[in-house]
Amino acid sequence: MPKPNVLLIVADQHRQDCLPAYGNLDVAAPNLDALANEGAIHTEHYCVYPICTPSRYSLLTGRYPHSHLGFDNRCTIPAGIETFPKILRRGGYRTAAVGKMHFTPTYLDAGFEKMFLAEQDGPGRFDDDYHKYLKDRNLIDAVDLFDQRAEYRKNAPEEYWDSFGALESDLPEKHHSTTWIANRALEVIDGWSGGGNLLAVGFIKPHHPFDPPGRYAAMYDADALTLLPGYTCAVPEADKKKYYFDYDRLNEKKLRHVMAMYYGTITQIDDAVGGIVAALKQKGLYDNKMIIYTADHGEYMGFHHLLLKGGHMYDPLMKIPLIVKYPGGRVRGEDGSMSSNIFLPHLILSECGADIPASMRGAGSGGCVFAEYLAGENRYMVRTRSHKLLICGNPGGETLFDLAADPYELNDVSNEPGSKKIIYDMKEMLFNEFLFDGKQSHLDADAPSVRESPRSAADEMREYMRFRSPVKA
């Protein structure tokens, strides 16, 4: 029996209820629907960190961020920590990564033999294959540049701020990051035969800016969209702070426009997934393949009158899709157990018959999930079916939500009768799950890489970005 092939697809900033498989019929995603129908769809699935890199490292290592030492978007997995791609590579798997990985250094050796990257910010934007591809064609992703780079954002046009970053891409569809990533994935798959292949595909979207190209930008009638659960007419007092955008300017009409563009990026990803699945079927590799679709974290998309991420670990930020198509389609249907992406390395290695290190967390009891945010003051989340406890590093910084009575997390009940025992029990769960070590985020720009990015090439890219006018024609 050949080793199963594994395709791991990670979207960026994909809120769970923004797929038809999860009940949102406003969104067109027939290919992910088909995967859900042929596999398992997890309805209570969460990330363990609400920003990109730490969450992605947890998915690779099966460790919480306090254990793999990655707390922000510029950090490095210490060399001695195992990842599931490293284990599979040692076991004879051919391993490749395409798209957004968000590593430091850009081509960090996390177990992938081949890497074809499309990054969005940080050093990766100057090192990656995608932006070199654009430069060679005298193209630039201007909307993304305004959104991601502070030196350009300060000169962003009013249209960017007024639309909350929801603008049609300045790139044609054939040069958009989603298309480029899908095409590189198809090239990797074209070289496959038999089993023993791992491909990780990371899409930049639907992460902001919400900039689908051409037909995807015009696909949805904004006025016909239904606002997502948890929308409020203003930012609640408990959530008021300085955010990326000025939400006093956000209203229902503008939010629906943002939703239309966000949904357009999701449908474009869905079409890309459809093309990848079709290629696997054409090569006769679909049946013996494990396909996983998930995200690194979610998105507010109107929840509490907010967009993007940041602030408290509310469900729209933490609750993400997980669709798993098993080889032979042997596991199907809805799975309502509490789960998180920290369990995926164990699941993948089990499916591949590989040895699993004790450091990689297996699925828990199904009754509770945990998350943390360690940039600045430490914050933690304990989520059961009935309650959510948010713990802030400040004394008395505990917030408790009774999710049965308050599913949109608007009313703190931490001081109500009976809550003291609930909080105590949930903190006990957290302390039993975590081993706190108090170390700083690990950063090693000289860590072993799959390939190096010459500084001269990176400097050349920076000069190109500096002097190329990012103005839509």
GROMACS .gro file of C-alpha atoms in nm:
model
  473
    1MET     CA    1   0.000   0.000   0.000
    2PRO     CA    2   0.158   0.332  -0.103
    3LYS     CA    3   0.206   0.603   0.154
    4PRO     CA    4  -0.081   0.851   0.148
    5ASN     CA    5  -0.026   1.188  -0.012
    6VAL     CA    6  -0.101   1.491   0.203
    7LEU     CA    7  -0.225   1.832   0.087
    8LEU     CA    8  -0.248   2.094   0.360
    9ILE     CA    9  -0.420   2.418   0.255
   10VAL     CA   10  -0.398   2.711   0.498
   11ALA     CA   11  -0.595   3.027   0.426
   12ASP     CA   12  -0.511   3.345   0.613
   13GLN     CA   13  -0.770   3.522   0.828
   14HIS     CA   14  -1.067   3.303   0.726
   15ARG     CA   15  -1.359   3.334   0.968
   16GLN     CA   16  -1.525   2.995   1.009
   17ASP     CA   17  -1.883   3.098   0.930
   18CYS     CA   18  -1.778   3.248   0.596
   19LEU     CA   19  -1.825   2.924   0.403
   20PRO     CA   20  -2.145   2.757   0.280
   21ALA     CA   21  -2.031   2.435   0.446
   22TYR     CA   22  -2.073   2.620   0.777
   23GLY     CA   23  -2.415   2.758   0.688
   24ASN     CA   24  -2.330   3.085   0.510
   25LEU     CA   25  -2.521   3.060   0.183
   26ASP     CA   26  -2.414   3.410   0.074
   27VAL     CA   27  -2.067   3.273  -0.008
   28ALA     CA   28  -2.002   3.069  -0.323
   29ALA     CA   29  -1.750   2.793  -0.248
   30PRO     CA   30  -1.868   2.474  -0.427
   31ASN     CA   31  -1.527   2.305  -0.426
   32LEU     CA   32  -1.478   2.335  -0.050
   33ASP     CA   33  -1.842   2.224  -0.016
   34ALA     CA   34  -1.759   1.911  -0.215
   35LEU     CA   35  -1.458   1.839   0.009
   36ALA     CA   36  -1.677   1.880   0.316
   37ASN     CA   37  -1.931   1.638   0.169
   38GLU     CA   38  -1.657   1.381   0.108
   39GLY     CA   39  -1.485   1.424   0.442
   40ALA     CA   40  -1.518   1.549   0.798
   41ILE     CA   41  -1.621   1.905   0.878
   42HIS     CA   42  -1.524   2.023   1.225
   43THR     CA   43  -1.772   2.273   1.366
   44GLU     CA   44  -1.594   2.360   1.694
   45HIS     CA   45  -1.243   2.419   1.565
   46TYR     CA   46  -1.007   2.696   1.684
   47CYS     CA   47  -0.663   2.845   1.638
   48VAL     CA   48  -0.429   2.870   1.938
   49TYR     CA   49  -0.299   3.221   1.864
   50PRO     CA   50  -0.478   3.513   1.694
   51ILE     CA   51  -0.194   3.624   1.464
   52CYS     CA   52  -0.016   3.459   1.173
   53THR     CA   53   0.332   3.327   1.249
   54PRO     CA   54   0.284   3.187   1.601
   55SER     CA   55  -0.033   3.009   1.486
   56ARG     CA   56   0.145   2.863   1.183
   57TYR     CA   57   0.435   2.741   1.395
   58SER     CA   58   0.187   2.567   1.627
   59LEU     CA   59   0.037   2.394   1.325
   60LEU     CA   60   0.383   2.270   1.222
   61THR     CA   61   0.509   2.168   1.566
   62GLY     CA   62   0.199   2.059   1.757
   63ARG     CA   63   0.310   2.292   2.038
   64TYR     CA   64   0.160   2.601   2.193
   65PRO     CA   65   0.350   2.925   2.123
   66HIS     CA   66   0.490   2.945   2.478
   67SER     CA   67   0.652   2.608   2.401
   68HIS     CA   68   0.783   2.673   2.049
   69LEU     CA   69   0.886   3.029   2.156
   70GLY     CA   70   0.722   3.217   1.869
   71PHE     CA   71   0.513   3.506   2.005
   72ASP     CA   72   0.496   3.754   1.716
   73ASN     CA   73   0.519   3.772   1.337
   74ARG     CA   74   0.898   3.789   1.336
   75CYS     CA   75   1.020   3.482   1.517
   76THR     CA   76   1.197   3.154   1.450
   77ILE     CA   77   1.130   2.794   1.551
   78PRO     CA   78   1.435   2.684   1.757
   79ALA     CA   79   1.641   2.431   1.564
   80GLY     CA   80   1.581   2.143   1.806
   81ILE     CA   81   1.200   2.151   1.784
   82GLU     CA   82   1.042   1.889   1.561
   83THR     CA   83   0.793   1.971   1.286
   84PHE     CA   84   0.572   1.723   1.108
   85PRO     CA   85   0.727   1.803   0.765
   86LYS     CA   86   1.074   1.724   0.906
   87ILE     CA   87   0.950   1.390   1.037
   88LEU     CA   88   0.783   1.302   0.708
   89ARG     CA   89   1.092   1.406   0.510
   90ARG     CA   90   1.313   1.179   0.722
   91GLY     CA   91   1.062   0.902   0.656
   92GLY     CA   92   1.102   0.931   0.281
   93TYR     CA   93   0.833   1.184   0.195
   94ARG     CA   94   0.892   1.444  -0.073
   95THR     CA   95   0.795   1.774   0.091
   96ALA     CA   96   0.714   2.109  -0.065
   97ALA     CA   97   0.565   2.442   0.043
   98VAL     CA   98   0.395   2.694  -0.185
   99GLY     CA   99   0.261   3.041  -0.103
  100LYS     CA  100   0.256   3.218   0.232
  101MET     CA  101   0.452   3.055   0.515
  102HIS     CA  102   0.545   3.369   0.716
  103PHE     CA  103   0.878   3.233   0.845
  104THR     CA  104   1.190   3.410   0.970
  105PRO     CA  105   1.422   3.370   0.787
  106THR     CA  106   1.198   3.362   0.480
  107TYR     CA  107   1.312   3.018   0.363
  108LEU     CA  108   1.354   2.868   0.710
  109ASP     CA  109   1.412   2.494   0.698
  110ALA     CA  110   1.095   2.374   0.867
  111GLY     CA  111   1.104   2.044   0.680
  112PHE     CA  112   1.018   2.143   0.324
  113GLU     CA  113   1.268   2.039   0.057
  114LYS     CA  114   1.125   2.283  -0.196
  115MET     CA  115   0.972   2.623  -0.127
  116PHE     CA  116   0.803   2.860  -0.372
  117LEU     CA  117   0.691   3.152  -0.160
  118ALA     CA  118   0.449   3.443  -0.185
  119GLU     CA  119   0.476   3.653   0.129
  120GLN     CA  120   0.302   3.974   0.230
  121ASP     CA  121   0.509   4.173   0.479
  122GLY     CA  122   0.837   4.169   0.665
  123PRO     CA  123   1.161   4.053   0.500
  124GLY     CA  124   0.965   3.791   0.308
  125ARG     CA  125   0.819   4.053   0.077
  126PHE     CA  126   1.171   4.137  -0.042
  127ASP     CA  127   1.298   3.778  -0.056
  128ASP     CA  128   1.010   3.576  -0.201
  129ASP     CA  129   0.951   3.430  -0.545
  130TYR     CA  130   0.618   3.603  -0.606
  131HIS     CA  131   0.740   3.960  -0.574
  132LYS     CA  132   1.038   3.878  -0.796
  133TYR     CA  133   0.783   3.746  -1.046
  134LEU     CA  134   0.593   4.075  -1.030
  135LYS     CA  135   0.910   4.283  -1.058
  136ASP     CA  136   1.020   4.092  -1.369
  137ARG     CA  137   0.690   4.197  -1.529
  138ASN     CA  138   0.706   4.556  -1.404
  139LEU     CA  139   0.397   4.494  -1.188
  140ILE     CA  140   0.330   4.581  -0.826
  141ASP     CA  141   0.052   4.484  -0.586
  142ALA     CA  142  -0.017   4.845  -0.494
  143VAL     CA  143  -0.326   4.796  -0.274
  144ASP     CA  144  -0.140   4.534  -0.075
  145LEU     CA  145   0.163   4.761  -0.050
  146PHE     CA  146  -0.042   5.047   0.098
  147ASP     CA  147  -0.199   4.804   0.341
  148GLN     CA  148   0.114   4.624   0.457
  149ARG     CA  149   0.400   4.872   0.450
  150ALA     CA  150   0.393   5.172   0.684
  151GLU     CA  151   0.614   5.385   0.460
  152TYR     CA  152   0.347   5.365   0.186
  153ARG     CA  153   0.041   5.353   0.409
  154LYS     CA  154   0.099   5.708   0.527
  155ASN     CA  155   0.046   5.819   0.164
  156ALA     CA  156  -0.243   5.583   0.088
  157PRO     CA  157  -0.529   5.746  -0.106
  158GLU     CA  158  -0.850   5.839   0.076
  159GLU     CA  159  -1.028   5.562  -0.116
  160TYR     CA  160  -0.822   5.308   0.078
  161TRP     CA  161  -0.924   5.449   0.417
  162ASP     CA  162  -1.285   5.511   0.320
  163SER     CA  163  -1.329   5.155   0.195
  164PHE     CA  164  -1.140   4.999   0.489
  165GLY     CA  165  -0.894   4.845   0.246
  166ALA     CA  166  -1.166   4.685   0.030
  167LEU     CA  167  -1.054   4.773  -0.323
  168GLU     CA  168  -1.027   4.584  -0.647
  169SER     CA  169  -0.672   4.459  -0.696
  170ASP     CA  170  -0.455   4.663  -0.929
  171LEU     CA  171  -0.327   4.331  -1.068
  172PRO     CA  172  -0.501   4.127  -1.339
  173GLU     CA  173  -0.636   3.794  -1.217
  174LYS     CA  174  -0.359   3.598  -1.390
  175HIS     CA  175  -0.097   3.781  -1.180
  176HIS     CA  176  -0.286   3.794  -0.850
  177SER     CA  177  -0.124   3.612  -0.557
  178THR     CA  178  -0.403   3.353  -0.535
  179THR     CA  179  -0.356   3.259  -0.902
  180TRP     CA  180   0.023   3.251  -0.872
  181ILE     CA  181   0.008   3.028  -0.564
  182ALA     CA  182  -0.241   2.791  -0.728
  183ASN     CA  183  -0.025   2.763  -1.040
  184ARG     CA  184   0.287   2.681  -0.839
  185ALA     CA  185   0.091   2.414  -0.649
  186LEU     CA  186  -0.018   2.262  -0.982
  187GLU     CA  187   0.344   2.253  -1.097
  188VAL     CA  188   0.447   2.063  -0.782
  189ILE     CA  189   0.160   1.815  -0.821
  190ASP     CA  190   0.248   1.764  -1.188
  191GLY     CA  191   0.577   1.613  -1.073
  192TRP     CA  192   0.412   1.360  -0.840
  193SER     CA  193   0.368   0.991  -0.899
  194GLY     CA  194   0.243   0.738  -0.649
  195GLY     CA  195   0.239   0.814  -0.276
  196GLY     CA  196   0.465   0.975  -0.019
  197ASN     CA  197   0.415   1.341  -0.113
  198LEU     CA  198   0.342   1.636   0.117
  199LEU     CA  199   0.241   1.976  -0.018
  200ALA     CA  200   0.158   2.271   0.207
  201VAL     CA  201  -0.023   2.552   0.026
  202GLY     CA  202  -0.058   2.885   0.205
  203PHE     CA  203  -0.290   3.144   0.051
  204ILE     CA  204  -0.235   3.509   0.141
  205LYS     CA  205  -0.609   3.569   0.123
  206PRO     CA  206  -0.868   3.636   0.251
  207HIS     CA  207  -0.632   3.842   0.474
  208HIS     CA  208  -0.664   4.218   0.433
  209PRO     CA  209  -0.645   4.415   0.216
  210PHE     CA  210  -0.970   4.282   0.074
  211ASP     CA  211  -0.857   4.316  -0.288
  212PRO     CA  212  -0.988   4.045  -0.520
  213PRO     CA  213  -0.911   4.092  -0.890
  214GLY     CA  214  -1.153   4.164  -1.174
  215ARG     CA  215  -1.451   3.930  -1.182
  216TYR     CA  216  -1.416   3.835  -0.815
  217ALA     CA  217  -1.437   4.200  -0.713
  218ALA     CA  218  -1.767   4.230  -0.903
  219MET     CA  219  -1.908   3.890  -0.806
  220TYR     CA  220  -2.122   3.982  -0.504
  221ASP     CA  221  -2.409   4.225  -0.468
  222ALA     CA  222  -2.310   4.399  -0.147
  223ASP     CA  223  -2.663   4.521  -0.072
  224ALA     CA  224  -2.794   4.163  -0.082
  225LEU     CA  225  -2.554   4.029   0.180
  226THR     CA  226  -2.664   3.941   0.533
  227LEU     CA  227  -2.454   4.089   0.813
  228LEU     CA  228  -2.270   3.823   1.007
  229PRO     CA  229  -2.370   3.728   1.364
  230GLY     CA  230  -2.234   3.956   1.635
  231TYR     CA  231  -2.254   4.284   1.445
  232THR     CA  232  -2.318   4.587   1.666
  233CYS     CA  233  -2.400   4.942   1.558
  234ALA     CA  234  -2.095   5.079   1.739
  235VAL     CA  235  -1.781   4.947   1.907
  236PRO     CA  236  -1.876   4.833   2.260
  237GLU     CA  237  -1.715   5.029   2.541
  238ALA     CA  238  -1.511   4.726   2.653
  239ASP     CA  239  -1.347   4.707   2.309
  240LYS     CA  240  -1.261   5.071   2.256
  241LYS     CA  241  -0.894   5.130   2.181
  242LYS     CA  242  -0.684   5.249   1.891
  243TYR     CA  243  -0.731   5.019   1.592
  244TYR     CA  244  -0.588   5.001   1.243
  245PHE     CA  245  -0.899   5.173   1.099
  246ASP     CA  246  -1.133   5.438   1.239
  247TYR     CA  247  -1.449   5.238   1.307
  248ASP     CA  248  -1.656   5.549   1.374
  249ARG     CA  249  -1.658   5.570   0.992
  250LEU     CA  250  -1.791   5.216   0.951
  251ASN     CA  251  -2.161   5.171   0.873
  252GLU     CA  252  -2.372   4.885   0.740
  253LYS     CA  253  -2.336   4.989   0.376
  254LYS     CA  254  -1.957   5.008   0.398
  255LEU     CA  255  -1.943   4.682   0.590
  256ARG     CA  256  -2.144   4.504   0.322
  257HIS     CA  257  -1.898   4.633   0.062
  258VAL     CA  258  -1.608   4.494   0.268
  259MET     CA  259  -1.794   4.163   0.300
  260ALA     CA  260  -1.848   4.147  -0.077
  261MET     CA  261  -1.475   4.188  -0.141
  262TYR     CA  262  -1.383   3.945   0.140
  263TYR     CA  263  -1.620   3.687  -0.006
  264GLY     CA  264  -1.470   3.748  -0.350
  265THR     CA  265  -1.125   3.650  -0.222
  266ILE     CA  266  -1.275   3.334  -0.067
  267THR     CA  267  -1.444   3.232  -0.392
  268GLN     CA  268  -1.117   3.286  -0.578
  269ILE     CA  269  -0.945   3.052  -0.331
  270ASP     CA  270  -1.228   2.802  -0.376
  271ASP     CA  271  -1.176   2.806  -0.755
  272ALA     CA  272  -0.804   2.749  -0.696
  273VAL     CA  273  -0.883   2.452  -0.472
  274GLY     CA  274  -1.111   2.317  -0.744
  275GLY     CA  275  -0.827   2.332  -0.995
  276ILE     CA  276  -0.591   2.152  -0.759
  277VAL     CA  277  -0.847   1.877  -0.688
  278ALA     CA  278  -0.910   1.834  -1.061
  279ALA     CA  279  -0.536   1.790  -1.120
  280LEU     CA  280  -0.515   1.526  -0.848
  281LYS     CA  281  -0.807   1.335  -0.997
  282GLN     CA  282  -0.656   1.354  -1.345
  283LYS     CA  283  -0.334   1.198  -1.214
  284GLY     CA  284  -0.525   0.931  -1.020
  285LEU     CA  285  -0.397   1.066  -0.687
  286TYR     CA  286  -0.718   1.195  -0.531
  287ASP     CA  287  -0.852   0.883  -0.359
  288ASN     CA  288  -0.530   0.808  -0.168
  289LYS     CA  289  -0.488   1.169  -0.062
  290MET     CA  290  -0.548   1.341   0.270
  291ILE     CA  291  -0.666   1.697   0.204
  292ILE     CA  292  -0.694   1.948   0.488
  293TYR     CA  293  -0.839   2.298   0.462
  294THR     CA  294  -0.798   2.532   0.756
  295ALA     CA  295  -0.678   2.884   0.849
  296ASP     CA  296  -0.424   3.043   1.080
  297HIS     CA  297  -0.685   3.267   1.250
  298GLY     CA  298  -1.018   3.435   1.185
  299GLU     CA  299  -1.151   3.784   1.118
  300TYR     CA  300  -1.397   4.018   1.293
  301MET     CA  301  -1.586   4.114   0.973
  302GLY     CA  302  -1.829   4.337   1.165
  303PHE     CA  303  -1.831   4.153   1.497
  304HIS     CA  304  -1.854   4.422   1.768
  305HIS     CA  305  -1.835   4.678   1.483
  306LEU     CA  306  -1.475   4.579   1.409
  307LEU     CA  307  -1.268   4.448   1.119
  308LEU     CA  308  -0.938   4.259   1.093
  309LYS     CA  309  -0.799   4.126   1.424
  310GLY     CA  310  -0.650   4.244   1.754
  311GLY     CA  311  -0.806   4.301   2.092
  312HIS     CA  312  -0.983   4.020   2.274
  313MET     CA  313  -0.981   3.659   2.158
  314TYR     CA  314  -1.344   3.656   2.051
  315ASP     CA  315  -1.483   3.361   1.858
  316PRO     CA  316  -1.471   3.520   1.509
  317LEU     CA  317  -1.093   3.560   1.554
  318MET     CA  318  -1.036   3.218   1.706
  319LYS     CA  319  -1.294   2.993   1.538
  320ILE     CA  320  -1.164   2.873   1.201
  321PRO     CA  321  -1.261   2.619   0.934
  322LEU     CA  322  -1.133   2.264   0.941
  323ILE     CA  323  -1.231   2.030   0.659
  324VAL     CA  324  -1.049   1.696   0.633
  325LYS     CA  325  -1.085   1.460   0.336
  326TYR     CA  326  -0.932   1.126   0.436
  327PRO     CA  327  -0.780   0.872   0.198
  328GLY     CA  328  -1.059   0.655   0.064
  329GLY     CA  329  -1.315   0.891   0.217
  330ARG     CA  330  -1.337   0.667   0.520
  331VAL     CA  331  -1.431   0.942   0.771
  332ARG     CA  332  -1.727   1.161   0.682
  333GLY     CA  333  -1.979   1.388   0.843
  334GLU     CA  334  -1.994   1.660   1.103
  335ASP     CA  335  -1.756   1.648   1.399
  336GLY     CA  336  -1.864   1.869   1.687
  337SER     CA  337  -1.580   1.792   1.928
  338MET     CA  338  -1.372   2.084   2.053
  339SER     CA  339  -1.046   2.092   1.859
  340SER     CA  340  -0.766   2.322   1.749
  341ASN     CA  341  -0.487   2.332   1.490
  342ILE     CA  342  -0.236   2.219   1.750
  343PHE     CA  343  -0.375   1.865   1.699
  344LEU     CA  344  -0.317   1.856   1.321
  345PRO     CA  345   0.051   1.740   1.320
  346HIS     CA  346  -0.048   1.439   1.531
  347LEU     CA  347  -0.339   1.365   1.295
  348ILE     CA  348  -0.123   1.393   0.982
  349LEU     CA  349   0.161   1.180   1.117
  350SER     CA  350  -0.086   0.917   1.237
  351GLU     CA  351  -0.238   0.899   0.889
  352CYS     CA  352   0.108   0.861   0.736
  353GLY     CA  353   0.215   0.588   0.980
  354ALA     CA  354   0.503   0.799   1.114
  355ASP     CA  355   0.642   0.805   1.466
  356ILE     CA  356   0.497   1.090   1.671
  357PRO     CA  357   0.715   1.268   1.929
  358ALA     CA  358   0.572   1.315   2.276
  359SER     CA  359   0.595   1.693   2.229
  360MET     CA  360   0.316   1.689   1.969
  361ARG     CA  361  -0.026   1.721   2.126
  362GLY     CA  362  -0.289   1.468   2.032
  363ALA     CA  363  -0.659   1.546   2.038
  364GLY     CA  364  -0.784   1.622   2.387
  365SER     CA  365  -1.102   1.516   2.558
  366GLY     CA  366  -1.309   1.721   2.316
  367GLY     CA  367  -1.448   1.943   2.591
  368CYS     CA  368  -1.213   2.241   2.594
  369VAL     CA  369  -0.965   2.440   2.384
  370PHE     CA  370  -0.695   2.689   2.483
  371ALA     CA  371  -0.524   2.985   2.322
  372GLU     CA  372  -0.276   3.251   2.419
  373TYR     CA  373  -0.143   3.588   2.305
  374LEU     CA  374   0.201   3.667   2.445
  375ALA     CA  375   0.299   3.989   2.265
  376GLY     CA  376   0.302   4.262   2.530
  377GLU     CA  377   0.094   4.163   2.831
  378ASN     CA  378   0.018   3.792   2.838
  379ARG     CA  379  -0.338   3.690   2.757
  380TYR     CA  380  -0.504   3.351   2.760
  381MET     CA  381  -0.830   3.196   2.645
  382VAL     CA  382  -1.011   2.895   2.787
  383ARG     CA  383  -1.310   2.793   2.574
  384THR     CA  384  -1.561   2.524   2.670
  385ARG     CA  385  -1.894   2.459   2.502
  386SER     CA  386  -2.077   2.676   2.752
  387HIS     CA  387  -1.828   2.943   2.864
  388LYS     CA  388  -1.527   3.144   2.757
  389LEU     CA  389  -1.271   3.277   3.004
  390LEU     CA  390  -1.032   3.550   2.889
  391ILE     CA  391  -0.739   3.619   3.121
  392CYS     CA  392  -0.529   3.932   3.096
  393GLY     CA  393  -0.195   3.979   3.272
  394ASN     CA  394  -0.330   4.268   3.479
  395PRO     CA  395  -0.466   4.195   3.830
  396GLY     CA  396  -0.837   4.131   3.805
  397GLY     CA  397  -0.808   4.104   3.429
  398GLU     CA  398  -1.055   3.820   3.392
  399THR     CA  399  -1.359   3.824   3.166
  400LEU     CA  400  -1.614   3.543   3.162
  401PHE     CA  401  -1.885   3.494   2.900
  402ASP     CA  402  -2.183   3.263   2.937
  403LEU     CA  403  -2.201   3.161   2.572
  404ALA     CA  404  -2.538   2.990   2.600
  405ALA     CA  405  -2.702   3.315   2.711
  406ASP     CA  406  -2.458   3.552   2.536
  407PRO     CA  407  -2.315   3.395   2.216
  408TYR     CA  408  -2.180   3.730   2.092
  409GLU     CA  409  -1.962   3.789   2.399
  410LEU     CA  410  -2.108   4.122   2.505
  411ASN     CA  411  -2.172   4.072   2.878
  412ASP     CA  412  -1.899   3.995   3.129
  413VAL     CA  413  -2.044   3.773   3.404
  414SER     CA  414  -1.721   3.724   3.599
  415ASN     CA  415  -1.868   3.899   3.907
  416GLU     CA  416  -2.204   3.727   3.905
  417PRO     CA  417  -2.302   3.464   4.167
  418GLY     CA  418  -2.174   3.121   4.072
  419SER     CA  419  -1.903   3.250   3.839
  420LYS     CA  420  -1.619   3.221   4.090
  421LYS     CA  421  -1.628   2.840   4.078
  422ILE     CA  422  -1.648   2.837   3.697
  423ILE     CA  423  -1.346   3.068   3.671
  424TYR     CA  424  -1.149   2.860   3.920
  425ASP     CA  425  -1.219   2.539   3.730
  426MET     CA  426  -1.132   2.691   3.393
  427LYS     CA  427  -0.804   2.831   3.528
  428GLU     CA  428  -0.719   2.488   3.661
  429MET     CA  429  -0.773   2.349   3.310
  430LEU     CA  430  -0.538   2.612   3.169
  431PHE     CA  431  -0.262   2.553   3.424
  432ASN     CA  432  -0.287   2.177   3.375
  433GLU     CA  433  -0.257   2.218   2.997
  434PHE     CA  434   0.025   2.474   2.982
  435LEU     CA  435   0.381   2.456   3.104
  436PHE     CA  436   0.487   2.818   3.142
  437ASP     CA  437   0.855   2.891   3.098
  438GLY     CA  438   0.861   3.270   3.072
  439LYS     CA  439   1.113   3.282   2.789
  440GLN     CA  440   1.132   3.553   2.526
  441SER     CA  441   1.020   3.507   2.168
  442HIS     CA  442   1.296   3.330   1.974
  443LEU     CA  443   1.444   3.509   1.671
  444ASP     CA  444   1.734   3.379   1.465
  445ALA     CA  445   1.774   3.545   1.125
  446ASP     CA  446   2.063   3.307   1.049
  447ALA     CA  447   1.871   2.985   1.117
  448PRO     CA  448   1.918   2.703   0.861
  449SER     CA  449   1.726   2.778   0.542
  450VAL     CA  450   1.620   2.576   0.242
  451ARG     CA  451   1.780   2.842   0.029
  452GLU     CA  452   1.939   3.176   0.108
  453SER     CA  453   1.822   3.510  -0.022
  454PRO     CA  454   2.128   3.713  -0.124
  455ARG     CA  455   2.124   4.052   0.041
  456SER     CA  456   2.197   4.219  -0.293
  457ALA     CA  457   1.878   4.072  -0.440
  458ALA     CA  458   1.675   4.183  -0.140
  459ASP     CA  459   1.826   4.532  -0.159
  460GLU     CA  460   1.743   4.546  -0.530
  461MET     CA  461   1.381   4.454  -0.452
  462ARG     CA  462   1.362   4.724  -0.185
  463GLU     CA  463   1.484   4.983  -0.433
  464TYR     CA  464   1.226   4.865  -0.686
  465MET     CA  465   0.949   4.893  -0.427
  466ARG     CA  466   1.073   5.235  -0.322
  467PHE     CA  467   1.078   5.394  -0.667
  468ARG     CA  468   0.803   5.204  -0.850
  469SER     CA  469   0.493   5.420  -0.823
  470PRO     CA  470   0.221   5.207  -0.656
  471VAL     CA  471  -0.066   5.391  -0.823
  472LYS     CA  472  -0.348   5.207  -0.994
  473ALA     CA  473  -0.364   5.292  -1.363
   0.00000   0.00000   0.00000
